[in-house]
Coordinates of C-alpha atoms in Angstrom, one line a residue:
Chain W
M1 CA -0.2 -0.1 0.1
K2 CA 1.5 3.4 -1.1
T3 CA 1.8 5.2 1.9
Y4 CA 3.4 8.5 2.0
L5 CA 4.7 9.9 5.2
D6 CA 7.7 12.1 3.6
N7 CA 5.7 15.7 3.1
N8 CA 8.8 17.9 4.1
A9 CA 10.3 16.8 1.1
T10 CA 7.7 17.3 -0.9
T11 CA 3.2 17.4 -0.7
R12 CA 1.1 16.3 -2.8
M13 CA -0.8 19.1 -5.3
A14 CA -4.4 20.0 -4.0
P15 CA -6.4 18.9 -6.9
E16 CA -8.2 22.5 -6.2
V17 CA -4.9 24.1 -6.6
L18 CA -4.2 22.0 -10.3
D19 CA -7.8 23.0 -11.4
A20 CA -6.8 26.8 -10.5
M21 CA -4.1 26.9 -12.7
M22 CA -5.0 24.6 -15.6
P23 CA -6.8 27.6 -17.7
F24 CA -3.0 29.2 -17.6
F25 CA -1.3 25.6 -19.5
N26 CA -4.5 26.2 -21.9
D27 CA -6.0 29.1 -23.8
Q28 CA -5.0 31.6 -21.1
Y29 CA -1.8 31.4 -22.2
G30 CA -0.7 35.0 -23.0
N31 CA 1.9 36.8 -20.9
P32 CA 0.6 39.4 -18.0
S33 CA 3.3 41.9 -19.1
S34 CA 1.5 42.7 -22.8
F35 CA 0.2 45.3 -23.4
H36 CA -2.4 43.8 -25.5
T37 CA -5.7 42.6 -23.5
F38 CA -5.1 39.1 -23.9
G39 CA -1.6 39.1 -21.8
S40 CA -2.6 42.3 -19.7
A41 CA -6.2 40.5 -17.9
L42 CA -3.9 38.1 -16.5
T43 CA -1.9 40.6 -14.2
E44 CA -5.4 40.8 -12.0
D45 CA -4.9 36.7 -12.0
I46 CA -1.1 37.8 -10.1
E47 CA -2.7 40.2 -7.9
I48 CA -5.2 37.9 -6.4
A49 CA -2.5 35.5 -6.3
R50 CA -0.6 38.2 -4.3
Q51 CA -3.2 39.0 -1.9
Q52 CA -3.6 35.2 -0.9
V53 CA 0.0 34.8 -0.1
A54 CA 0.1 38.1 1.7
D55 CA -3.0 37.4 3.6
L56 CA -1.5 33.8 4.7
I57 CA 1.3 35.6 6.3
G58 CA 0.1 38.6 7.4
A59 CA 1.2 41.4 5.1
F60 CA 0.2 43.7 2.5
P61 CA 0.2 42.5 -1.2
S62 CA 2.9 45.1 -2.2
E63 CA 5.8 43.1 0.3
I64 CA 5.2 39.4 -1.9
I65 CA 7.8 38.9 -4.4
F66 CA 6.7 35.7 -6.7
T67 CA 10.2 33.9 -6.9
S68 CA 11.2 30.4 -8.1
G69 CA 10.8 28.6 -4.7
G70 CA 12.5 28.2 -1.1
T71 CA 16.0 27.8 -2.3
E72 CA 15.7 31.5 -4.8
S73 CA 14.1 33.0 -1.6
D74 CA 16.8 32.4 0.5
N75 CA 19.7 32.9 -1.6
T76 CA 17.9 36.6 -2.5
A77 CA 17.3 37.4 1.5
L78 CA 20.7 36.9 2.7
F79 CA 22.9 38.0 -0.6
Y80 CA 20.7 41.1 -0.7
G81 CA 19.8 41.2 2.5
I82 CA 22.6 41.4 4.6
G83 CA 23.0 45.6 5.6
A84 CA 20.1 46.3 3.2
D85 CA 19.5 49.5 5.3
S86 CA 22.5 49.7 7.3
G87 CA 25.7 48.8 4.9
K88 CA 26.5 46.9 7.7
P89 CA 28.0 43.6 6.9
G90 CA 27.8 40.5 9.3
L91 CA 25.4 37.6 9.1
V92 CA 24.7 35.5 12.0
T93 CA 22.5 31.9 11.6
S94 CA 21.7 29.4 12.7
V95 CA 23.7 25.5 12.5
V96 CA 20.9 23.6 11.8
E97 CA 19.3 25.9 9.0
H98 CA 18.4 24.5 5.7
P99 CA 21.3 24.3 2.4
A100 CA 19.7 26.8 1.3
V101 CA 20.4 29.2 4.2
L102 CA 24.1 27.1 5.0
E103 CA 25.7 26.9 1.7
T104 CA 24.5 30.3 1.0
A105 CA 26.0 32.0 4.1
G106 CA 29.0 29.8 3.4
Y107 CA 29.8 31.9 0.6
L108 CA 29.1 34.7 1.6
E109 CA 31.7 34.4 4.5
Q110 CA 33.9 33.5 2.0
A111 CA 32.9 36.7 0.2
G112 CA 34.0 38.5 3.2
H113 CA 31.1 39.1 5.4
P114 CA 31.4 38.2 8.9
L115 CA 29.8 35.0 10.2
G116 CA 28.3 33.6 13.1
L117 CA 26.6 30.2 13.8
V118 CA 24.4 30.1 16.4
K119 CA 24.0 26.8 18.2
V120 CA 21.5 24.7 19.4
K121 CA 20.0 22.8 22.2
S122 CA 19.6 19.2 22.6
S123 CA 15.8 19.5 22.4
G124 CA 16.8 20.8 18.5
C125 CA 16.2 24.5 19.8
V126 CA 17.9 27.6 19.0
N127 CA 20.1 28.3 22.4
M128 CA 19.3 32.1 22.1
D129 CA 22.4 32.7 24.5
S130 CA 24.1 31.8 21.9
L131 CA 22.3 34.1 19.7
E132 CA 23.0 37.0 21.7
E133 CA 26.9 36.2 21.8
Q134 CA 26.7 35.5 17.9
V135 CA 24.1 39.1 17.5
T136 CA 27.0 42.3 17.0
P137 CA 26.9 45.8 16.4
N138 CA 29.1 44.8 13.1
T139 CA 25.7 42.3 12.0
G140 CA 23.5 43.0 9.2
L141 CA 21.2 40.3 8.9
V142 CA 20.2 37.1 11.2
S143 CA 18.8 34.5 9.8
I144 CA 16.8 31.5 11.9
M145 CA 14.8 29.4 10.4
K146 CA 10.9 29.6 11.5
A147 CA 10.7 25.4 11.9
N148 CA 12.9 22.9 11.1
N149 CA 12.5 20.4 8.2
E150 CA 14.3 17.2 9.9
T151 CA 13.1 17.6 13.2
G152 CA 9.5 19.9 13.0
V153 CA 11.2 21.9 16.1
I154 CA 9.9 25.4 16.3
M155 CA 12.4 27.8 16.7
P156 CA 11.6 31.3 18.9
I157 CA 11.6 34.3 16.1
R158 CA 10.2 36.6 17.2
E159 CA 12.6 36.3 20.1
A160 CA 15.3 36.2 17.9
A161 CA 13.7 39.2 15.5
E162 CA 13.7 41.5 18.9
I163 CA 17.5 40.4 19.2
A164 CA 18.3 41.4 15.8
H165 CA 16.4 44.3 16.0
R166 CA 18.2 45.7 19.4
A167 CA 21.4 45.6 17.8
G168 CA 20.7 47.2 14.4
A169 CA 20.2 44.2 12.3
L170 CA 17.4 43.1 9.5
F171 CA 15.9 39.5 10.6
H172 CA 15.4 36.8 7.5
T173 CA 13.4 33.6 8.8
D174 CA 13.3 31.1 6.3
A175 CA 9.8 29.7 6.9
V176 CA 9.5 26.8 4.3
Q177 CA 8.4 24.4 6.3
A178 CA 6.2 26.1 8.5
V179 CA 4.1 28.4 6.0
G180 CA 1.0 26.4 5.4
K181 CA 1.2 24.4 8.5
I182 CA 1.4 26.3 11.5
P183 CA 0.3 30.2 11.7
V184 CA 3.1 32.8 10.2
D185 CA 2.2 36.4 10.8
V186 CA 5.2 38.8 10.0
K187 CA 3.9 41.7 11.7
V188 CA 3.4 39.8 15.2
E189 CA 6.7 38.0 15.1
G190 CA 8.5 41.8 13.7
I191 CA 10.2 40.1 10.3
D192 CA 11.6 41.6 7.8
L193 CA 12.5 39.1 5.1
L194 CA 10.4 35.7 4.8
S195 CA 11.0 32.5 2.3
L196 CA 8.0 30.5 1.6
S197 CA 7.8 27.8 -1.4
A198 CA 4.2 26.7 -3.1
H199 CA 5.3 22.6 -2.9
K200 CA 5.6 22.4 0.7
F201 CA 1.4 23.3 1.1
H202 CA 0.5 21.6 -1.5
G203 CA 0.6 23.9 -4.5
P204 CA 3.0 23.4 -7.8
K205 CA 6.5 23.1 -7.4
G206 CA 9.1 26.0 -9.1
V207 CA 7.2 28.7 -7.3
G208 CA 7.5 30.6 -3.9
A209 CA 8.0 34.4 -2.9
L210 CA 10.3 35.9 -0.7
Y211 CA 8.3 38.8 1.9
I212 CA 10.0 41.8 2.0
R213 CA 8.7 44.5 4.3
K214 CA 7.1 47.8 3.2
G215 CA 10.2 50.5 3.3
L216 CA 13.0 48.2 3.2
K217 CA 14.9 48.1 0.1
L218 CA 16.7 45.1 -1.5
N219 CA 18.8 45.9 -5.0
P220 CA 17.6 44.2 -7.2
F221 CA 18.1 40.7 -8.2
M222 CA 17.3 39.2 -11.3
H223 CA 17.7 42.0 -13.7
G224 CA 15.9 42.5 -17.1
G225 CA 12.3 43.1 -18.4
H226 CA 11.2 44.9 -15.0
Q227 CA 8.5 42.3 -13.4
E228 CA 8.1 42.7 -9.9
S229 CA 8.8 46.2 -9.5
G230 CA 11.8 45.5 -11.1
M231 CA 13.2 43.6 -8.1
R232 CA 12.8 40.2 -9.7
S233 CA 12.8 40.8 -14.0
G234 CA 11.3 37.4 -16.0
T235 CA 8.0 36.1 -17.1
Y236 CA 5.4 35.6 -15.0
N237 CA 5.2 31.3 -14.1
I238 CA 1.6 32.5 -14.0
A239 CA 0.0 29.1 -13.9
G240 CA 2.5 28.6 -10.5
I241 CA 1.8 32.1 -9.2
V242 CA -1.9 31.2 -9.3
G243 CA -1.6 28.0 -8.0
L244 CA 0.8 29.7 -5.1
G245 CA -2.2 31.7 -4.5
K246 CA -4.6 28.6 -4.3
A247 CA -2.6 26.4 -2.3
A248 CA -1.5 30.0 -0.2
E249 CA -6.2 30.7 0.3
M250 CA -6.6 27.1 1.0
A251 CA -4.0 26.5 3.7
R252 CA -5.5 29.7 5.5
Y253 CA -9.2 28.5 5.4
F254 CA -7.8 24.7 6.6
I255 CA -4.6 25.4 8.4
A256 CA -6.4 24.5 11.9
E257 CA -8.2 21.4 10.9
E258 CA -4.9 20.5 9.2
A259 CA -2.8 20.5 12.4
L260 CA -5.3 18.9 14.6
K261 CA -5.8 15.9 12.0
T262 CA -2.3 15.5 11.6
S263 CA -1.2 16.4 15.1
Y264 CA -3.5 13.3 16.6
L265 CA -2.1 11.1 13.4
L266 CA 1.5 12.0 14.4
E267 CA 0.8 11.1 18.2
K268 CA -0.5 7.9 17.0
L269 CA 1.9 7.0 15.2
E270 CA 4.7 7.8 17.5
S271 CA 2.9 6.4 20.6
G272 CA 2.3 3.0 18.0
I273 CA 6.2 3.4 17.6
L274 CA 7.5 3.6 21.2
K275 CA 5.4 0.9 21.9
E276 CA 5.9 -1.5 19.5
C277 CA 10.0 -0.8 18.9
P278 CA 12.2 -0.8 21.9
G279 CA 14.5 1.8 21.8
A280 CA 12.9 4.0 19.9
V281 CA 13.0 7.9 20.9
I282 CA 11.6 11.1 19.1
V283 CA 13.9 13.7 18.5
G284 CA 13.5 16.9 19.8
A285 CA 10.7 15.5 22.2
S286 CA 11.0 18.3 24.6
A287 CA 10.7 21.1 22.6
E288 CA 7.7 22.6 20.6
R289 CA 7.1 21.4 17.0
L290 CA 5.4 21.1 13.6
P291 CA 1.9 19.2 14.0
N292 CA 3.1 16.9 11.2
T293 CA 6.8 15.8 11.9
A294 CA 8.6 13.6 13.6
T295 CA 11.6 12.3 13.9
V296 CA 12.8 8.7 15.7
L297 CA 15.8 6.8 15.9
F298 CA 15.9 3.7 16.0
T299 CA 19.0 2.8 17.9
G300 CA 21.0 -0.2 16.6
V301 CA 19.2 -0.1 13.1
E302 CA 20.3 1.8 10.1
S303 CA 18.7 4.1 8.7
E304 CA 19.2 3.0 4.9
A305 CA 18.4 0.0 5.7
V306 CA 15.5 0.6 7.5
L307 CA 13.9 2.5 4.2
T308 CA 15.6 0.2 1.4
L309 CA 12.7 -2.7 2.9
I310 CA 10.0 0.0 3.8
D311 CA 10.4 1.7 0.5
L312 CA 9.9 -2.1 -0.8
S313 CA 6.0 -2.5 1.3
G314 CA 5.8 1.4 -0.4
I315 CA 6.1 3.5 2.4
C316 CA 8.0 6.7 1.6
V317 CA 9.8 8.1 4.6
S318 CA 13.3 10.1 4.8
S319 CA 16.3 9.9 6.4
G320 CA 18.6 12.2 7.9
S321 CA 21.7 11.0 6.1
A322 CA 22.5 8.8 2.6
C323 CA 25.5 6.9 2.2
S324 CA 26.2 7.2 -1.5
T325 CA 29.0 9.3 -2.0
G326 CA 31.9 6.6 -0.3
S327 CA 31.2 8.5 2.8
K328 CA 27.4 8.3 5.1
D329 CA 27.3 12.0 6.0
P330 CA 25.1 12.2 9.3
S331 CA 22.6 14.6 9.6
Y332 CA 24.2 17.8 10.6
V333 CA 21.2 18.6 12.3
L334 CA 20.9 15.8 14.7
T335 CA 24.3 15.6 15.9
S336 CA 24.6 19.1 16.2
M337 CA 21.7 18.3 19.2
G338 CA 23.7 16.0 20.3
I339 CA 23.0 13.0 19.1
S340 CA 26.3 11.2 18.4
V341 CA 27.2 9.8 15.0
T342 CA 26.1 5.9 15.0
D343 CA 22.8 7.4 16.4
A344 CA 22.3 10.1 13.9
N345 CA 22.7 7.3 11.2
T346 CA 19.5 5.2 12.6
A347 CA 17.1 8.8 12.2
I348 CA 13.6 8.2 10.0
R349 CA 11.7 11.4 9.5
F350 CA 7.7 10.7 9.5
S351 CA 6.0 14.2 7.7
L352 CA 2.2 13.4 7.2
S353 CA -0.2 16.2 5.8
M354 CA -3.6 16.5 5.5
Y355 CA -3.8 13.8 2.9
T356 CA -2.9 11.4 5.7
S357 CA -5.5 8.9 6.5
D358 CA -5.2 7.1 9.3
Q359 CA -4.8 3.7 7.7
E360 CA -1.3 4.6 6.4
I361 CA -0.8 5.6 9.8
D362 CA -2.2 2.0 10.7
Y363 CA -0.1 0.0 7.8
V364 CA 3.5 1.5 9.2
L365 CA 2.6 0.4 12.5
E366 CA 2.4 -3.2 11.2
V367 CA 5.1 -3.2 8.8
L368 CA 8.0 -1.3 10.5
P369 CA 8.1 -2.9 14.1
P370 CA 8.8 -6.4 12.4
I371 CA 11.7 -4.7 10.4
I372 CA 13.4 -2.7 12.9
E373 CA 12.8 -6.3 15.1
K374 CA 14.5 -8.4 12.1
L375 CA 17.5 -5.4 11.8
R376 CA 18.2 -5.3 15.1
K377 CA 19.1 -8.7 15.5
I378 CA 21.4 -8.7 13.0
S379 CA 23.2 -5.3 14.5
P380 CA 26.3 -5.5 16.4
Y381 CA 25.0 -2.5 18.8
T382 CA 23.1 -3.7 21.6
V383 CA 19.9 -1.3 22.5
Chain R
M1 CA 18.5 -8.1 -2.9
D2 CA 17.8 -10.7 -1.6
H3 CA 21.1 -11.2 0.6
F4 CA 19.6 -8.0 2.2
M5 CA 15.6 -9.2 2.8
N6 CA 17.1 -12.5 3.8
P7 CA 21.0 -12.0 5.1
R8 CA 22.6 -15.5 5.7
N9 CA 24.8 -16.3 8.2
A10 CA 23.9 -13.7 10.3
G11 CA 24.3 -13.9 13.8
K12 CA 27.2 -14.8 16.8
L13 CA 29.7 -17.6 17.0
E14 CA 30.2 -19.6 20.5
K15 CA 33.8 -19.6 20.9
P16 CA 34.8 -18.7 17.4
D17 CA 37.7 -19.5 16.1
G18 CA 38.6 -15.8 14.9
H19 CA 37.0 -13.2 15.2
S20 CA 36.5 -8.9 14.2
E21 CA 34.9 -6.0 15.0
I22 CA 35.4 -2.9 12.8
G23 CA 33.7 -0.2 13.0
S24 CA 34.2 3.6 10.8
P25 CA 33.6 6.1 13.6
Q26 CA 33.1 9.0 10.9
C27 CA 29.6 7.1 9.2
G28 CA 28.9 4.9 12.1
D29 CA 28.9 1.7 10.4
A30 CA 29.9 -1.0 11.9
M31 CA 30.2 -4.8 11.4
T32 CA 31.6 -8.4 13.6
L33 CA 32.5 -11.3 12.2
D34 CA 33.0 -14.9 13.7
I35 CA 35.2 -18.0 11.9
K36 CA 35.2 -21.5 12.6
V37 CA 38.2 -23.2 11.5
D38 CA 38.3 -26.9 11.1
D39 CA 42.0 -29.1 11.3
D40 CA 42.8 -28.3 7.5
D41 CA 42.4 -24.4 7.5
R42 CA 38.6 -24.5 5.8
I43 CA 36.1 -21.8 7.4
I44 CA 33.2 -24.4 8.3
D45 CA 30.7 -21.8 9.5
I46 CA 31.1 -18.1 9.7
K47 CA 28.2 -15.7 11.3
F48 CA 28.8 -12.0 10.9
M49 CA 26.5 -8.8 12.7
T50 CA 26.4 -5.4 10.7
F51 CA 25.3 -2.2 11.5
G52 CA 25.4 -0.9 7.6
C53 CA 22.6 0.2 4.9
A54 CA 21.2 -2.5 2.7
G55 CA 24.1 -3.1 0.5
A56 CA 26.5 -3.2 3.2
I57 CA 23.8 -6.1 5.0
A58 CA 23.4 -7.7 1.5
A59 CA 27.2 -7.7 0.1
A60 CA 28.7 -9.5 3.9
S61 CA 25.8 -12.1 3.1
A62 CA 27.3 -13.2 -0.3
L63 CA 30.3 -12.9 1.4
T64 CA 29.8 -15.2 4.1
E65 CA 28.2 -17.6 1.7
M66 CA 31.2 -17.2 -0.5
A67 CA 34.0 -18.0 2.1
K68 CA 32.1 -20.9 3.9
G69 CA 33.8 -23.7 3.0
M70 CA 36.5 -21.9 1.5
T71 CA 40.8 -22.6 3.0
L72 CA 41.6 -19.2 4.8
E73 CA 43.9 -18.9 2.2
D74 CA 41.2 -18.7 -0.7
A75 CA 38.6 -16.6 1.8
G76 CA 41.3 -14.1 2.2
G77 CA 41.5 -14.0 -1.6
I78 CA 38.0 -12.6 -2.4
R79 CA 37.8 -9.4 -3.9
N80 CA 35.5 -7.0 -3.8
K81 CA 34.6 -7.4 -6.8
Q82 CA 33.7 -11.0 -6.9
I83 CA 31.8 -9.8 -3.8
V84 CA 29.8 -7.6 -6.2
E85 CA 29.8 -10.7 -9.1
F86 CA 28.2 -12.8 -6.2
L87 CA 25.3 -10.3 -6.1
G88 CA 24.6 -10.7 -9.5
G89 CA 25.9 -6.5 -9.6
M90 CA 25.8 -3.4 -7.1
P91 CA 25.3 0.5 -8.0
A92 CA 28.9 1.9 -8.5
E93 CA 28.6 3.8 -5.6
K94 CA 27.5 1.4 -3.4
Y95 CA 30.6 -0.3 -3.7
H96 CA 32.7 1.0 -0.6
C97 CA 29.5 -0.5 1.3
S98 CA 31.0 -4.2 0.0
V99 CA 34.5 -3.0 1.5
M100 CA 33.4 -3.5 5.2
G101 CA 32.7 -7.1 5.2
H102 CA 36.0 -7.8 3.0
D103 CA 37.8 -6.2 5.6
A104 CA 35.9 -7.9 9.0
L105 CA 36.8 -11.1 7.1
T106 CA 40.6 -10.4 6.7
E107 CA 40.4 -9.2 10.2
A108 CA 38.9 -12.3 11.2
I109 CA 41.7 -14.3 9.6
D110 CA 44.4 -12.3 10.8
Y111 CA 43.2 -13.0 14.0
F112 CA 43.6 -16.7 13.7
T113 CA 46.4 -17.4 11.8
T114 CA 48.0 -14.2 14.2
R115 CA 47.0 -16.9 17.4
R116 CA 48.2 -19.9 15.9
D117 CA 51.7 -18.2 15.1
E118 CA 51.7 -17.3 18.5
T119 CA 50.6 -20.4 19.9
R120 CA 53.6 -22.5 17.5
N121 CA 56.1 -19.9 18.1
N122 CA 55.6 -20.1 22.1
L123 CA 55.7 -23.9 21.3
K124 CA 59.1 -23.7 19.8
A125 CA 60.8 -21.6 22.2
I126 CA 59.8 -24.3 24.8
I127 CA 61.1 -27.0 23.1
S128 CA 64.2 -25.2 22.1
N129 CA 65.2 -23.6 25.7
M130 CA 63.4 -26.1 28.3
P131 CA 62.9 -24.8 31.2
A132 CA 64.7 -27.1 34.2
E133 CA 61.0 -28.8 35.0
L134 CA 60.2 -30.2 31.4
E135 CA 63.9 -31.2 31.2
R136 CA 64.0 -32.7 34.3
V137 CA 60.9 -35.4 32.8
M138 CA 62.0 -36.0 29.3
R139 CA 64.8 -37.7 29.6
N140 CA 65.3 -39.5 26.1
N141 CA 61.9 -38.1 24.7
T142 CA 62.0 -35.9 21.8
I143 CA 58.5 -33.6 21.0
T144 CA 57.8 -32.8 17.7
I145 CA 54.9 -30.5 16.3
E146 CA 52.2 -32.4 14.2
H147 CA 49.9 -29.6 13.9
V148 CA 48.9 -26.1 15.3
R149 CA 46.0 -24.4 16.2
P150 CA 45.7 -21.6 18.1
E151 CA 43.8 -22.9 21.0
R152 CA 45.0 -26.6 20.4
V153 CA 48.3 -28.4 19.2
L154 CA 48.8 -31.9 18.8
I155 CA 52.7 -33.4 19.2
S156 CA 54.2 -37.2 18.9
L157 CA 56.7 -38.3 21.6
L158 CA 59.0 -40.7 21.0
N159 CA 58.3 -42.4 23.7
E160 CA 55.7 -43.2 25.9
D161 CA 55.8 -41.4 29.1
T162 CA 53.6 -38.5 28.2
Q163 CA 51.5 -37.3 30.8
K164 CA 53.7 -35.1 32.4
I165 CA 55.2 -33.6 29.2
V166 CA 51.7 -32.7 28.3
V167 CA 51.2 -30.9 31.7
I168 CA 54.3 -29.2 32.3
L169 CA 53.7 -27.9 28.6
E170 CA 50.2 -26.6 28.9
K171 CA 51.1 -24.8 31.6
E172 CA 53.9 -23.2 29.8
L173 CA 51.9 -22.4 27.5
H174 CA 49.5 -21.0 29.7
K175 CA 51.9 -18.7 31.4
R176 CA 53.6 -17.3 28.3
L177 CA 50.4 -17.1 26.3
G178 CA 47.5 -15.6 29.1
R179 CA 45.5 -18.1 27.7
T180 CA 44.5 -21.8 27.8
V181 CA 46.4 -24.4 24.7
E182 CA 45.6 -27.7 25.0
V183 CA 48.2 -30.2 24.7
K184 CA 47.4 -33.6 22.5
V185 CA 49.2 -36.1 21.6
A186 CA 48.9 -38.2 18.7
G187 CA 49.0 -41.9 18.7

């Protein structure tokens, strides 16, 4: 039975989203930037989508720039956000950020921007004392994710934004895993820049948005035909943008219901695993987490072997590490929480969505425990 | 795939003749391997335990199947390429997963041969430079080494009176090796 519990990787697109997008693949193929009505009328569809995205995160439509997705939004926020208002070069981010932020931060450091890395606590939550230490009067931008993709741990970004602002720095959050799953309000949380991606909440792949607080001027990051007020040129991905808008509208409408449903199913999954698989440990159990994400350490059992076996039963989940390039890189997110390399290599991530069913959870609880048991029997590590 | 789904020879052996524990602290993978060896240097039983990916498990299973019944020399000569062939191919990026099994077998064989050499060398030393206690009971007797295993040696004696010699040899070997070696007399 196909069981999809890898929704932090990507989600199934909502049928309503596809319906909303279809016309723009068919007869409404015009270019919104054209002079003629056939094309320019589509501007309205783009502005509706902009409003829908803005509504989801409590922003004004004029504060939303459409991008190709989370990675572009993160890159843009870091490249052009550092000291955009102050000219200060320093960048501070956490050790558990997504590679879209961490790799970019590493590149910027090589390019001469002083980089401060914030530690996390054993719960997976950003260590605020470490953040205070890293932020200096020279810091131009602080970037802390809203929720971690591997552990689902939710970060106190309102407090993080305050620390950034006190030091005269801007605050960016990679909210790719949070938007659509938990309420995010840019004004309440004091966010200057926010990245989001459509396909993480039942929208299409290849489209996302960057929120840029009103009054904040970033340099244009794609030069060309002046789309998006000259900030991000390039012919509009209109079907994608409309799809993002529709997904945002649905997320806003269903967010509480989906959170309720996924947290119920997640609780069932977690307690079932803890009961049936001795030695299993839920990562970040003491922290506030996304209602859809659980990473479990199956102590003594290597995760890729588990993945291979449950894949044969049609169960889609993921592990933090991949043994493919000659050496295995354990999840840096888990090891930075103080989890040993060996234990990090036993981690399996389950991520649910509103399409996850009770039957799917039952099926996992039926298939998984014997597999863990079987692999544990041949493991040299004892629980 | 079958070797991953139903790994052969998984587990541990009681009193193995050769044993190895290897692991990579970097990637956290680990493996133990036990072998039983007969008097003709053949691997008569072999068991492994592993913490590794599907490739590592399948490769270890295949390797143990191949090595079982082989002489130590032949088993030590198994190449990674042959393991991959035995499995009917493996993705290139998974080749490295088979290395761990190979290393574990090499180490288990080394463990056996090193301990055997230790036993043999010490036995030879005792015979060539006899302690007084042994010399007293030897009289005109002569000791010939027939066969050596890490934990048991077979000797033959020119004369019949053996009991005292055996006791002294066992005591001496234990003193030198820190482990028990059984001394048997052929005939």
